[in-house]
Amino acid sequence: MSIRLYNTMTRKKEELVPRELGKITMYVCGPTVYNYIHIGNARTFLNFDMIRRYLLYRDFQVEFIQNVTDVDDKIINKANEEGVTPEVLADTYREAFELDMADLGVMPPTMAPRATEHIDDMLEVISCLVDKGYAYESEGDVYFEVDKFAGYGKLSGRNLDEQQHTLASGPEDRKRGPWDFALWKAAKPDEPSWSSPWGPGRPGWHIECSTMSTKYLGEAFDIHGGGLDLVFPHHENELAQAEACTGKPFVSYWMHSGMLNIDMEKMSKSLGNIRPLREVLIENDAQVIRMLMLGTHYRSPLNFSDDSLADAAASLERVTNCVFNLEDALKRVAESDGASGKTDREEHLLKLLQVYKEEFHDRMDDDFNSAAALGLLFYVVRDTNTYIGEMMSRGLLENKETLLEFKRVLDDMFRALGLFQSAYGITEESTVTRVHTLESRARIVNPRVERPTRDELIDLLLEVRQAARDMKSFELADRIRDSLTELGVRVEDVPGGYRWRVER
Ligand SMILES: [Zn+2]
């Protein structure tokens, strides 16, 4: 059993053969931190989280690097608009991004290098390209000379001669060829800049990704991912920079996540239909969003609408109801302490479960086809409910082993798909500091404020205790107090009432 994945470079599905046995090195382009991310960005990050979690589930060690672009025209412009420095602006939205990802249940990257902390590394790569004749200086800018790199266009399959007319306008007079792109941009007044052999300036966007990916994962690594809109020019340029400098193939597999449309239309500023993720999270549980994303193959376009959200919520509810049913049944069977032999019906169901599980793996192995794999999850949900229903109606719930097997299969599928998992992953694979304590996440406007807080629940229990005392049910009142004490909540009776605090 091996995993096959679609490689944008070869335009076909290929067997995943890691460079190092049992280990996958993976780089996914991260956010440019100038604004809150929208639901389309979120889809890309969720898709790669699903892929990463499935690789972990299949026992690969996964090294997952995702950059933070914290110097860029968009950041400088927005900082000017908001009257803050670009550093402050970038820091604010980087933190917002991390919180959004945690709220969405996306595992933090193994490492999240920032562009501004890797300027020297980028200068080294740019020098390498200049020295090898692939790049040239022009009025303080440094450009990559596309004509010098024979493989240019091999990732995107673009024929550049035919596309001259689509070129965006730019400082054409500084460039030798129309497709040449900036590795280094000469400093403009009031912009952040760093010194370089070509004078003060700042790096271009493409150079940061090829520099940081190869710095942390090696000159060649397994998977490079991003949104489909990054194939050209961003990934084509990254590839040219990396391979021109090292002389080696850069990446084994290029993976791209499909676009997200809103109500069948492309999301765009001009249509005014951009949906920030945190706004969507106000009304929808993160698991609903994940369920919606899982329901479409990661490379296919996904339509995001109120209807598709409602469908995802209904699907998720079927699953959570089943989990509740199963846990309830397991509790009862544990109490009845029965262990009878399996019936023919149970033998049949257990065999069927194995078939579902294998088919589930086959579908996920086939280019992470979560949409098809979900079908199998729903078979298991249906059969679990039917089995429990049959047993309950006959007043029998005796075979714990059968119930446990249903639970194991469901848990495996959840883990493989990333459903109901913690943001911090399924293994200790990530060494990233857990910066998102519950408290820090509660500081931002919590989308789910409707839910009772811990303190509200403690208050409620103590009101019940007080009512018990008023009715002279001292035994019950003491039981409530003692149970709270066991949980670390100290209750003191004081004149006219009571007070409480949580022990540290
Ligand atoms: Zn990138």
XYZ file of C-alpha atoms and ligand atoms in Angstrom:
505
model
C 0.000 0.000 0.000
C 1.511 3.230 -1.053
C 0.321 6.796 -1.299
C -0.084 8.303 -4.733
C -0.270 12.018 -5.210
C -0.798 14.402 -8.077
C 2.374 16.234 -9.031
C 1.719 19.586 -10.725
C 5.103 19.300 -12.417
C 4.395 16.041 -14.240
C 0.610 16.501 -14.361
C -0.008 12.993 -13.158
C -0.374 10.952 -9.999
C 2.871 9.465 -8.768
C 3.842 7.147 -5.969
C 5.101 9.058 -2.935
C 8.706 8.022 -2.407
C 10.326 10.139 0.312
C 13.965 11.093 -0.008
C 14.558 9.639 3.421
C 12.766 6.476 4.506
C 9.839 7.214 6.791
C 10.251 10.971 6.699
C 8.551 13.670 4.639
C 9.987 17.140 4.238
C 7.323 19.618 3.292
C 7.148 23.365 2.656
C 3.894 25.276 2.248
C 3.807 28.970 1.369
C 2.486 30.903 4.333
C 0.598 34.165 4.702
C 1.618 37.695 3.792
C 0.661 39.272 7.084
C -1.097 42.514 6.109
C -4.696 41.586 6.896
C -6.903 38.881 8.420
C -6.938 35.805 6.237
C -10.078 34.965 4.281
C -11.882 31.680 3.900
C -10.075 30.973 0.615
C -6.674 31.178 2.353
C -8.104 29.030 5.134
C -8.990 26.329 2.622
C -5.371 26.051 1.491
C -4.096 25.770 5.080
C -6.803 23.246 6.011
C -6.041 21.142 2.952
C -2.356 20.942 3.766
C -3.200 20.255 7.414
C -5.336 17.329 6.222
C -2.476 16.062 4.033
C 0.064 16.451 6.836
C -2.174 14.692 9.359
C -2.782 11.816 6.977
C 0.969 11.396 6.467
C 1.409 11.369 10.253
C -1.415 8.862 10.520
C 0.464 6.692 8.029
C 3.447 6.828 10.394
C 5.630 9.240 8.490
C 7.632 11.746 10.408
C 6.689 15.077 8.859
C 8.830 18.162 8.904
C 6.509 20.985 7.950
C 7.875 24.452 7.264
C 5.632 27.422 6.532
C 7.031 30.902 6.035
C 5.649 34.232 7.157
C 6.032 37.026 4.590
C 6.511 40.039 6.832
C 8.001 42.505 4.344
C 6.071 43.272 1.166
C 4.414 46.125 -0.768
C 1.000 45.236 0.666
C 2.331 45.429 4.219
C 4.020 48.782 3.585
C 0.888 50.250 1.968
C -1.428 49.024 4.720
C 0.934 50.274 7.421
C 0.889 53.717 5.818
C -2.910 53.629 5.724
C -3.126 52.640 9.381
C -0.374 54.996 10.511
C 1.818 52.305 12.076
C 5.222 50.933 11.163
C 5.333 47.933 8.822
C 6.919 45.911 11.671
C 4.032 46.611 14.012
C 1.471 45.882 11.329
C 3.132 42.605 10.344
C 3.415 41.499 13.978
C -0.259 42.215 14.608
C -1.490 40.191 11.659
C 0.999 37.398 12.200
C -0.416 36.923 15.687
C -3.952 37.115 14.318
C -3.034 34.450 11.775
C -1.663 32.128 14.448
C -4.808 32.546 16.515
C -7.028 31.929 13.488
C -5.148 28.735 12.684
C -5.424 27.557 16.292
C -9.159 28.290 16.282
C -9.466 26.325 13.070
C -7.602 23.378 14.594
C -4.684 23.584 12.156
C -1.442 22.204 13.576
C 1.304 24.813 13.923
C 4.216 24.299 11.519
C 7.337 22.577 12.782
C 8.904 25.936 12.116
C 7.518 29.249 10.816
C 10.513 31.301 9.592
C 9.970 34.993 8.922
C 11.392 36.742 5.886
C 12.852 39.665 7.844
C 14.895 37.274 9.966
C 16.513 35.682 6.913
C 17.786 38.637 4.911
C 21.421 37.474 5.107
C 20.457 34.004 3.857
C 18.635 35.590 0.925
C 21.603 37.847 0.121
C 23.764 34.727 -0.059
C 21.459 33.082 -2.591
C 21.194 36.289 -4.635
C 25.010 36.549 -4.687
C 25.203 32.922 -5.801
C 22.852 33.728 -8.714
C 24.789 36.865 -9.657
C 28.104 34.954 -9.498
C 26.766 32.173 -11.697
C 25.474 34.650 -14.266
C 21.733 34.074 -13.679
C 21.106 37.472 -12.111
C 22.189 41.056 -12.757
C 22.141 44.365 -10.931
C 20.302 47.334 -12.387
C 20.052 50.695 -10.629
C 20.202 49.085 -7.198
C 17.693 46.353 -8.088
C 18.807 42.788 -8.766
C 16.860 40.729 -11.337
C 16.785 37.064 -12.235
C 17.425 36.731 -15.971
C 14.776 34.282 -17.093
C 16.349 33.643 -20.519
C 19.464 32.247 -18.831
C 17.559 29.441 -17.085
C 16.681 26.767 -19.637
C 14.009 25.106 -17.484
C 11.903 28.222 -17.004
C 8.208 27.407 -17.517
C 8.479 23.678 -16.799
C 6.293 23.797 -13.685
C 3.470 25.962 -14.993
C 3.766 24.764 -18.582
C 3.503 28.337 -19.797
C 4.807 29.369 -23.138
C 6.122 32.792 -22.301
C 6.558 34.012 -25.881
C 2.810 33.746 -26.400
C 2.044 35.610 -23.232
C 3.958 38.810 -23.585
C 0.785 40.859 -23.700
C -0.398 39.652 -20.298
C 2.626 41.059 -18.515
C 1.927 43.495 -15.749
C 3.553 46.881 -16.087
C 6.699 47.442 -14.039
C 10.078 49.074 -14.147
C 10.638 47.673 -17.636
C 13.573 49.909 -18.412
C 15.595 48.360 -15.603
C 15.086 44.819 -16.863
C 16.812 42.974 -19.703
C 13.878 40.708 -20.458
C 10.135 41.153 -19.939
C 9.835 38.107 -17.624
C 12.851 38.926 -15.458
C 11.785 39.279 -11.857
C 13.229 41.119 -8.852
C 15.377 39.305 -6.323
C 16.288 42.536 -4.589
C 14.513 45.895 -4.731
C 16.415 49.146 -4.205
C 15.200 51.056 -1.145
C 12.596 53.756 -1.585
C 12.243 56.587 0.934
C 10.452 55.650 4.163
C 10.475 51.934 3.445
C 12.164 49.252 5.531
C 15.539 48.413 4.031
C 18.661 46.381 4.673
C 22.176 46.906 3.360
C 23.440 44.699 0.559
C 26.346 44.550 -1.928
C 24.015 46.435 -4.338
C 23.035 49.150 -1.883
C 20.170 49.351 0.598
C 16.966 47.569 -0.311
C 14.662 44.674 0.494
C 14.165 41.190 -0.909
C 11.591 40.174 -3.502
C 8.876 37.736 -2.443
C 9.974 34.688 -4.452
C 13.511 34.601 -3.067
C 12.316 34.269 0.512
C 10.547 30.943 -0.085
C 13.293 29.197 -2.029
C 15.893 30.458 0.474
C 14.042 29.446 3.636
C 12.760 26.122 2.311
C 16.239 24.959 1.297
C 17.791 26.364 4.467
C 15.559 24.246 6.704
C 14.766 21.243 4.527
C 17.906 20.886 2.384
C 18.696 21.773 -1.230
C 16.173 19.179 -2.356
C 13.078 18.149 -0.407
C 9.889 16.144 -0.873
C 6.767 18.295 -1.124
C 6.239 21.947 -1.935
C 2.672 23.166 -1.600
C 0.516 26.232 -1.896
C -2.665 27.556 -3.475
C -3.221 26.941 -7.171
C -2.783 30.672 -7.819
C 0.871 30.375 -6.749
C 1.965 28.033 -9.570
C 2.810 31.003 -11.731
C 4.795 33.081 -11.262
C 5.658 32.409 -7.575
C 6.535 28.705 -7.690
C 7.977 28.861 -11.188
C 10.320 31.602 -9.938
C 11.192 29.763 -6.732
C 12.125 26.723 -8.781
C 14.283 28.769 -11.172
C 16.133 30.477 -8.297
C 16.765 27.274 -6.362
C 17.827 25.081 -9.268
C 19.959 27.788 -10.894
C 21.913 28.247 -7.669
C 22.269 24.622 -6.494
C 22.306 22.894 -9.874
C 20.063 20.197 -8.341
C 16.372 19.356 -8.675
C 14.556 21.460 -6.075
C 11.394 19.563 -5.144
C 10.112 16.021 -5.748
C 6.365 16.781 -5.685
C 4.530 20.041 -6.267
C 1.060 20.071 -4.719
C -1.576 22.752 -5.219
C -4.815 23.342 -3.411
C -7.871 24.273 -5.503
C -9.620 27.620 -5.395
C -12.637 28.514 -3.314
C -15.637 30.293 -4.816
C -18.323 32.128 -2.901
C -21.867 31.423 -4.118
C -20.412 30.136 -7.403
C -18.453 33.337 -7.951
C -14.781 34.009 -7.669
C -13.939 35.733 -4.404
C -12.671 39.217 -5.185
C -12.407 42.715 -3.841
C -14.394 44.090 -6.749
C -17.331 41.744 -6.060
C -17.109 42.634 -2.372
C -17.611 38.987 -1.410
C -14.420 38.358 0.543
C -15.222 36.458 3.748
C -12.647 36.804 6.545
C -12.147 33.508 8.364
C -12.794 34.963 11.804
C -16.138 36.269 10.622
C -17.095 32.810 9.364
C -15.963 31.328 12.687
C -18.413 33.531 14.592
C -21.352 31.582 13.253
C -19.784 28.243 12.486
C -17.891 25.690 14.491
C -14.391 25.008 13.175
C -15.327 21.344 12.700
C -18.145 22.352 10.345
C -15.681 24.283 8.206
C -13.321 21.304 8.210
C -16.156 18.971 7.256
C -17.081 21.291 4.384
C -13.485 21.340 3.127
C -13.100 17.551 3.455
C -16.195 17.081 1.305
C -14.417 18.363 -1.823
C -11.188 16.899 -3.185
C -8.351 19.257 -2.297
C -7.537 20.018 -5.954
C -11.124 20.666 -7.074
C -12.825 24.049 -6.865
C -14.982 24.354 -3.759
C -18.172 26.335 -3.580
C -18.645 28.094 -0.275
C -22.201 29.158 0.471
C -24.765 29.137 3.260
C -26.214 25.964 1.762
C -22.894 24.149 1.616
C -22.195 25.188 5.222
C -25.614 23.926 6.303
C -24.970 20.597 4.545
C -21.602 20.283 6.274
C -23.195 21.084 9.636
C -25.828 18.383 9.070
C -23.144 15.839 8.115
C -21.135 16.714 11.183
C -24.182 16.326 13.380
C -24.763 12.816 12.056
C -21.228 11.972 13.090
C -21.395 13.595 16.537
C -24.751 11.911 17.250
C -23.198 8.584 16.390
C -20.248 9.231 18.700
C -22.660 10.113 21.502
C -24.673 6.947 20.827
C -21.567 4.818 20.872
C -20.145 6.310 24.045
C -23.485 5.979 25.772
C -23.751 2.328 24.684
C -20.205 1.655 25.879
C -21.044 3.096 29.271
C -24.065 0.827 29.595
C -22.239 -2.243 28.444
C -19.449 -1.530 30.884
C -21.982 -1.374 33.683
C -23.637 -4.624 32.624
C -20.203 -6.242 32.615
C -21.240 -8.807 30.058
C -18.954 -10.603 27.649
C -20.895 -13.065 25.609
C -19.737 -14.704 22.386
C -20.249 -12.891 19.120
C -23.403 -13.520 17.143
C -23.282 -14.222 13.409
C -24.573 -10.725 12.876
C -21.669 -9.317 14.863
C -19.130 -11.461 13.027
C -20.532 -10.125 9.781
C -20.403 -6.503 10.984
C -16.810 -6.840 12.152
C -15.773 -8.180 8.748
C -17.620 -5.346 7.077
C -15.803 -2.820 9.260
C -12.465 -4.147 8.019
C -13.643 -3.795 4.431
C -14.695 -0.193 5.075
C -11.407 0.594 6.725
C -9.355 -0.797 3.858
C -11.445 1.009 1.289
C -11.096 4.208 3.332
C -7.313 3.875 3.244
C -7.353 3.159 -0.502
C -9.288 6.359 -1.122
C -7.045 8.501 1.068
C -3.970 6.880 -0.498
C -5.330 7.936 -3.878
C -4.172 11.558 -3.795
C -5.796 12.271 -0.408
C -9.325 11.876 -1.695
C -11.061 12.940 1.500
C -14.380 13.454 -0.284
C -14.498 9.797 -1.312
C -13.144 8.630 2.056
C -15.937 10.467 3.890
C -18.382 8.106 2.176
C -16.845 5.215 4.099
C -16.997 7.153 7.351
C -20.726 7.549 6.809
C -21.147 3.806 6.210
C -19.534 3.192 9.579
C -21.751 5.836 11.197
C -24.858 4.228 9.710
C -23.885 0.697 10.737
C -22.898 1.792 14.254
C -26.284 3.407 14.782
C -28.127 0.422 13.298
C -26.216 -2.052 15.456
C -26.788 -0.091 18.655
C -30.463 0.362 17.739
C -30.909 -3.380 17.184
C -29.218 -4.242 20.458
C -31.188 -1.667 22.445
C -34.522 -2.742 21.006
C -33.815 -6.301 22.116
C -32.717 -5.048 25.504
C -29.295 -6.532 24.828
C -26.070 -4.704 24.870
C -23.602 -7.310 25.797
C -20.724 -7.455 23.439
C -18.321 -4.728 24.377
C -15.734 -5.969 21.877
C -17.974 -5.195 18.895
C -18.713 -1.711 20.207
C -15.045 -1.085 20.860
C -14.186 -2.121 17.325
C -16.691 0.399 15.946
C -15.063 3.006 18.158
C -11.538 2.105 17.034
C -12.472 2.346 13.369
C -14.242 5.672 13.858
C -11.355 7.108 15.886
C -8.889 6.029 13.206
C -10.938 7.707 10.510
C -11.217 10.904 12.562
C -7.475 10.915 13.092
C -6.770 10.266 9.411
C -9.062 13.126 8.359
C -8.133 15.541 11.140
C -11.705 15.643 12.488
C -12.151 16.364 16.205
C -8.369 16.581 16.684
C -6.461 19.084 18.760
C -4.712 21.986 17.073
C -1.505 20.613 18.485
C -1.585 17.482 16.489
C -1.840 13.802 16.956
C 1.715 13.073 18.002
C 4.525 14.873 19.696
C 5.998 15.473 16.258
C 5.848 19.240 16.592
C 8.377 20.878 18.840
C 6.817 24.296 18.458
C 6.141 26.055 21.718
C 2.491 25.973 22.565
C 1.874 29.680 22.550
C -1.890 29.457 22.278
C -3.032 28.863 25.799
C -6.779 28.858 26.256
C -6.473 32.213 27.975
C -4.676 33.867 25.085
C -7.262 32.549 22.661
C -10.092 33.802 24.831
C -8.615 37.286 24.626
C -9.626 37.684 21.031
C -13.290 38.072 20.264
C -14.342 34.530 20.798
C -16.775 33.408 18.142
C -18.460 31.042 20.525
C -19.242 33.442 23.357
C -22.711 31.927 23.612
C -21.261 28.929 25.423
C -21.134 28.990 29.240
C -17.779 29.749 30.735
C -16.178 27.757 33.522
C -16.929 30.495 36.041
C -20.578 30.620 35.049
C -20.896 26.884 35.600
C -19.232 27.135 39.032
C -21.612 29.944 39.964
C -24.538 27.840 38.859
C -23.424 24.863 40.973
C -22.980 27.092 44.002
C -26.440 28.549 43.557
C -27.789 25.011 43.593
C -25.728 24.334 46.717
C -27.132 27.424 48.381
C -30.666 26.319 47.502
C -29.897 22.919 49.025
C -28.732 24.582 52.245
C -31.825 26.760 52.338
C -33.876 23.573 52.150
C -31.705 22.052 54.877
C -30.335 19.402 52.529
C -26.914 19.755 54.098
C -25.706 16.403 52.863
C -26.264 17.412 49.237
C -24.776 20.867 49.860
C -21.623 19.320 51.347
C -21.357 16.879 48.483
C -21.363 19.724 45.968
C -18.729 21.605 47.971
C -16.510 18.530 48.376
C -16.746 17.649 44.691
C -15.735 21.189 43.777
C -12.832 21.020 46.242
C -11.643 17.850 44.496
C -11.665 19.803 41.228
C -9.551 22.548 42.804
C -12.348 25.032 43.488
C -12.234 26.230 47.081
C -15.591 27.283 48.504
C -15.824 29.270 51.724
C -18.970 30.164 53.593
C -18.874 33.747 54.759
C -21.477 35.833 56.585
C -24.361 36.449 54.234
C -23.280 33.966 51.591
C -20.212 32.304 50.157
C -17.200 32.969 48.021
C -14.974 30.790 45.895
C -11.717 30.725 44.087
C -9.770 28.334 41.913
C -6.681 26.976 43.674
C -3.430 27.468 41.794
Zn 6.156 30.869 -1.280
